C-alpha positions in Angstrom: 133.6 -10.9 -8.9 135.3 -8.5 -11.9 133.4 -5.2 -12.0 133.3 -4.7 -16.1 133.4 -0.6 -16.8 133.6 -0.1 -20.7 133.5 -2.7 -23.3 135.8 -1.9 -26.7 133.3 -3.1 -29.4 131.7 0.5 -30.9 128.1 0.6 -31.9 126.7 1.7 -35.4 123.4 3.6 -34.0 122.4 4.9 -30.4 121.0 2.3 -28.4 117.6 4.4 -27.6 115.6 1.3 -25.9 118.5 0.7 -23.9 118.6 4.0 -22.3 114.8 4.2 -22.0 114.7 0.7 -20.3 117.5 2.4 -18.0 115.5 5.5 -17.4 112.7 4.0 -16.8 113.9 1.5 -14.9 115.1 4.8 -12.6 111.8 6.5 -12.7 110.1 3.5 -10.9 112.9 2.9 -8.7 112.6 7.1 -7.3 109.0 6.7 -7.6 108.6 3.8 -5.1 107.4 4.2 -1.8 110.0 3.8 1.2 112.6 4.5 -1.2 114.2 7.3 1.0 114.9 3.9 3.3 116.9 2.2 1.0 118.8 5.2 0.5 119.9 5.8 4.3 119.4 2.5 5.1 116.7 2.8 7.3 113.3 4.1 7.1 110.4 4.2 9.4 107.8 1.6 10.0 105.0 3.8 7.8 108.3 3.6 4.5 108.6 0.4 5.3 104.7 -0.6 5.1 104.3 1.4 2.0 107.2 -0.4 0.6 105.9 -3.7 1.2 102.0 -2.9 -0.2 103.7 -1.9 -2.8 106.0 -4.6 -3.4 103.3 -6.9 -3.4 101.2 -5.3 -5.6 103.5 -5.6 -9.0 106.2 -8.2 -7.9 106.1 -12.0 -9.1 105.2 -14.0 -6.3 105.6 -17.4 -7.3 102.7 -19.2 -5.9 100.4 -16.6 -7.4 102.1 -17.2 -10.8 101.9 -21.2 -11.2 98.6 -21.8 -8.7 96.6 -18.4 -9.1 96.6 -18.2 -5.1 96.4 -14.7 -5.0 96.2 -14.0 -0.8 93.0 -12.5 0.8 94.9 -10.8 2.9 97.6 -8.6 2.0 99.8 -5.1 3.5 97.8 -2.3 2.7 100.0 0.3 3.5 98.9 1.9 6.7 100.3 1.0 10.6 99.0 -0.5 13.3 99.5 -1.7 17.1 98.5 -5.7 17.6 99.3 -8.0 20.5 102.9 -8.1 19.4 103.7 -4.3 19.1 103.1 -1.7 16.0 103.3 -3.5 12.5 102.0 -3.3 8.9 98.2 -3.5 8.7 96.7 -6.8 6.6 93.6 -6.6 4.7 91.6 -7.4 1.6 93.4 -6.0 -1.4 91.7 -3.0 -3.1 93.2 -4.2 -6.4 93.0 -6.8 -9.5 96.4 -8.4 -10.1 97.5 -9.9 -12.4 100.6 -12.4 -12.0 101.0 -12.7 -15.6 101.5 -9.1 -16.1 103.2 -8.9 -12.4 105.9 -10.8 -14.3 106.3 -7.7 -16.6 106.0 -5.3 -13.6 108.3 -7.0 -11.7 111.4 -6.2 -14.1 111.3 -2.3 -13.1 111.2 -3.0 -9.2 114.3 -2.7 -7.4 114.7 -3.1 -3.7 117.8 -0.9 -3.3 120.3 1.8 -4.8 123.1 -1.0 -4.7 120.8 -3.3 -6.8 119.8 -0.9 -9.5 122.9 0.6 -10.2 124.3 -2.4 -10.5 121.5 -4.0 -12.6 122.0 -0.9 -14.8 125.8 -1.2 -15.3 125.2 -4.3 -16.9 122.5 -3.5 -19.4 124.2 -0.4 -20.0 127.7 -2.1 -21.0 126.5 -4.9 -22.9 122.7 -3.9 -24.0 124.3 -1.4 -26.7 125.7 -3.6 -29.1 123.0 -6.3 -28.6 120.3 -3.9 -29.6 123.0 -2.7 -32.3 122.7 -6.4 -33.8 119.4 -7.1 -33.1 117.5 -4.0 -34.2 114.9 -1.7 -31.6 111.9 -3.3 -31.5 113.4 -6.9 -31.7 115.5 -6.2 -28.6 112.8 -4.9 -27.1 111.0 -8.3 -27.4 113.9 -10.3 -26.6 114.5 -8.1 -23.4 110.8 -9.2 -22.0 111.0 -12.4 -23.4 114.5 -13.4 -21.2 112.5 -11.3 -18.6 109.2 -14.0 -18.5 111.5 -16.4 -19.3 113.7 -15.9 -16.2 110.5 -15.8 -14.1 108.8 -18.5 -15.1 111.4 -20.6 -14.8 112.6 -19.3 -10.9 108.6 -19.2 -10.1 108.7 -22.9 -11.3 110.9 -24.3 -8.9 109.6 -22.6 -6.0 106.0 -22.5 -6.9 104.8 -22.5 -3.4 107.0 -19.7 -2.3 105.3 -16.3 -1.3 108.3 -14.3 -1.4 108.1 -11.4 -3.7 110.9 -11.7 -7.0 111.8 -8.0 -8.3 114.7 -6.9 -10.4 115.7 -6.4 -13.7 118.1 -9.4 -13.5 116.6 -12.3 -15.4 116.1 -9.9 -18.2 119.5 -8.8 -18.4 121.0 -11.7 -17.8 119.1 -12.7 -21.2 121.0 -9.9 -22.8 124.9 -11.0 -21.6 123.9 -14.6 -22.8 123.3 -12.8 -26.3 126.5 -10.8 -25.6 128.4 -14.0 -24.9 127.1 -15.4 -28.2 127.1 -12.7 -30.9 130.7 -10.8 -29.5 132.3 -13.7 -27.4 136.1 -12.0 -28.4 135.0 -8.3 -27.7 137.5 -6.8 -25.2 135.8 -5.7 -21.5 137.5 -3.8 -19.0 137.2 -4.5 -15.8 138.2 -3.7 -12.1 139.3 -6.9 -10.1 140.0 -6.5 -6.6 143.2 -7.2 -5.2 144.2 -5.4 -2.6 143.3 -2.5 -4.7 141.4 -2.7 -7.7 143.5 -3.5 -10.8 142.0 -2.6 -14.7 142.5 -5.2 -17.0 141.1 -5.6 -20.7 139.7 -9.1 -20.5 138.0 -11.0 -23.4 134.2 -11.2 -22.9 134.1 -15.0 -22.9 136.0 -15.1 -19.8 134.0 -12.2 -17.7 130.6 -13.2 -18.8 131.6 -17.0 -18.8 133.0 -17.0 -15.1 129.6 -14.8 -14.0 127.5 -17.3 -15.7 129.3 -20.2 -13.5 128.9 -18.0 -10.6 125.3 -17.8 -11.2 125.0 -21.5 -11.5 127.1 -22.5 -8.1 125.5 -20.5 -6.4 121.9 -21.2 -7.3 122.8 -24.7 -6.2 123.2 -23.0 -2.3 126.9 -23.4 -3.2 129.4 -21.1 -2.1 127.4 -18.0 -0.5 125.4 -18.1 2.6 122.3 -15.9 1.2 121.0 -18.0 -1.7 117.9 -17.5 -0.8 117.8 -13.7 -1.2 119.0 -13.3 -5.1 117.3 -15.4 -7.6 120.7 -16.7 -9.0 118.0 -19.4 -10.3 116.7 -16.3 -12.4 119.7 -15.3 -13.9 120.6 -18.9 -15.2 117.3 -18.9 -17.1 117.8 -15.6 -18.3 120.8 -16.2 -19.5 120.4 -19.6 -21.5 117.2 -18.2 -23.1 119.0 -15.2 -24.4 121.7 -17.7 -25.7 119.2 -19.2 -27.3 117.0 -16.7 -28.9 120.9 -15.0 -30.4 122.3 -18.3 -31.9 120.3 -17.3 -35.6 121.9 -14.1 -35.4 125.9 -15.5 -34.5 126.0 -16.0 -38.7 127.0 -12.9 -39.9 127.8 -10.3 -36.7 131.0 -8.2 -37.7 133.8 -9.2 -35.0 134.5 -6.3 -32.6 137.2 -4.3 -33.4 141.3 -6.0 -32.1 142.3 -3.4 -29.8 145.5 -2.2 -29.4 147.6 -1.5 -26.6 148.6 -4.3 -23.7 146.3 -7.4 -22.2 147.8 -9.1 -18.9 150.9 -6.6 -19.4 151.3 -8.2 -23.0 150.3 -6.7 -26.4 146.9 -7.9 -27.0 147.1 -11.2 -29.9 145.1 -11.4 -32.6 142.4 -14.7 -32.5 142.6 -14.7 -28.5 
């Protein structure tokens, strides 16, 4: 994978819901319990039952989403010794949930540094100009929308699972489909590695395009061994519904500015 850094396509106005929806996204992320594991790597068993209570408080779980199964038993938090050594305690949950509005919850969990930050690099390279074209309040929408929209349709085709879905992926995946659509020419540049990695300025068809197909092979179990740990399903969704909902929009959006300066160690040509 290409690791994009800065994008050459200026905005008109600050993008003030995409840095709340980074900050907040943050906020949650310090304010989880257990987080201090995900930070060293470790934790102990009390982090890690926190964690977990938590998790399964405000994450999507699939089968509570499409069947309403919401367990009778769930972590609550606290330690205990059973027959097969110390463990996370089970009981009756002391909460309403809602999986509808888990869906929503789910967005701001993240279950590591490594999966925020990089969650956030995206939104914060390409969520600018989309919020730039589409207004505040109507990214805003479109940002839960792809969000739902990603959930759904992972909870969907697992509907019996019971594993927990968290992340801010579908959501932002729904914002490089838009990206794709509105600025497909706009110049990103990104570090490949090779050895080392190299910079190069590459049009934003080809480093969204060749994530998107990534996405897609490996949601098929193609290609990488732990499928069954990232909702690559997720991020498809995502990112055809935010294609979608930006096609009215393509009429019209100013073309980013041609850079100048040198693209695979030529000058950069115009139409490219």
């Amino acid at each position: 994978m290409v690791i994009p850094v800065h994008d050459v396509n200026p905005v008109r106005r600050t993008p003030w819901v995409t840095y709340a929806l980074i900050v907040a996204n943050v906020v949650v992320f310090l304010a989880t319990p257990g987080v201090t594991g995900s930070v060293t790597g470790g934790g102990s068993l009390a982090q890690l039952c926190h964690l977990e209570a938590f998790t399964q408080h405000y994450a999507l779980v699939p089968r509570e989403l499409i069947h309403g199964r919401v367990p009778s038993l769930v972590p609550t938090g606290a330690t205990g010794v059973g027959a097969h050594g110390p463990g996370c305690v089970l009981g009756p949950p002391g909460y309403h949930k809602s999986p509808v509005l888990s869906v929503l919850t789910s967005m701001f969990l993240h279950g590591s540094w490594l999966h925020l930050l990089g969650n956030m690099l995206f939104l914060f390279i390409f969520g600018n100009n989309v919020e730039d074209r589409m207004g505040r309040v109507r990214f805003l929408l479109f940002y839960v929308v792809c969000g739902y929209a990603a959930g759904y349709g992972f909870a969907l085709l697992d509907a019996d699972s019971g594993q927990p879905l968290i992340g801010a992926s579908g959501a932002i995946a729904g914002v490089l489909g838009a990206y794709l659509v509105l600025y497909p020419r706009a110049r990103v540049w990104v570090l490949v590695p090779f050895l080392i990695f190299l910079p190069l300025r590459l049009p934003a068809w080809m480093v969204l395009g060749f994530w998107f197909v990534l996405q897609a092979f490996y949601s098929a179990g193609e290609g990488v061994s732990d499928a069954g740990t990232v909702a690559y399903t997720a991020h498809v969704f995502g990112f055809v519904v935010g294609m979608l909902l930006a096609l009215p929009l393509r009429p019209g959006t100013p073309p980013p500015p041609e850079p100048r300066g040198l693209l695979f160690g030529r000058r950069a040509r115009t139409g490219w």
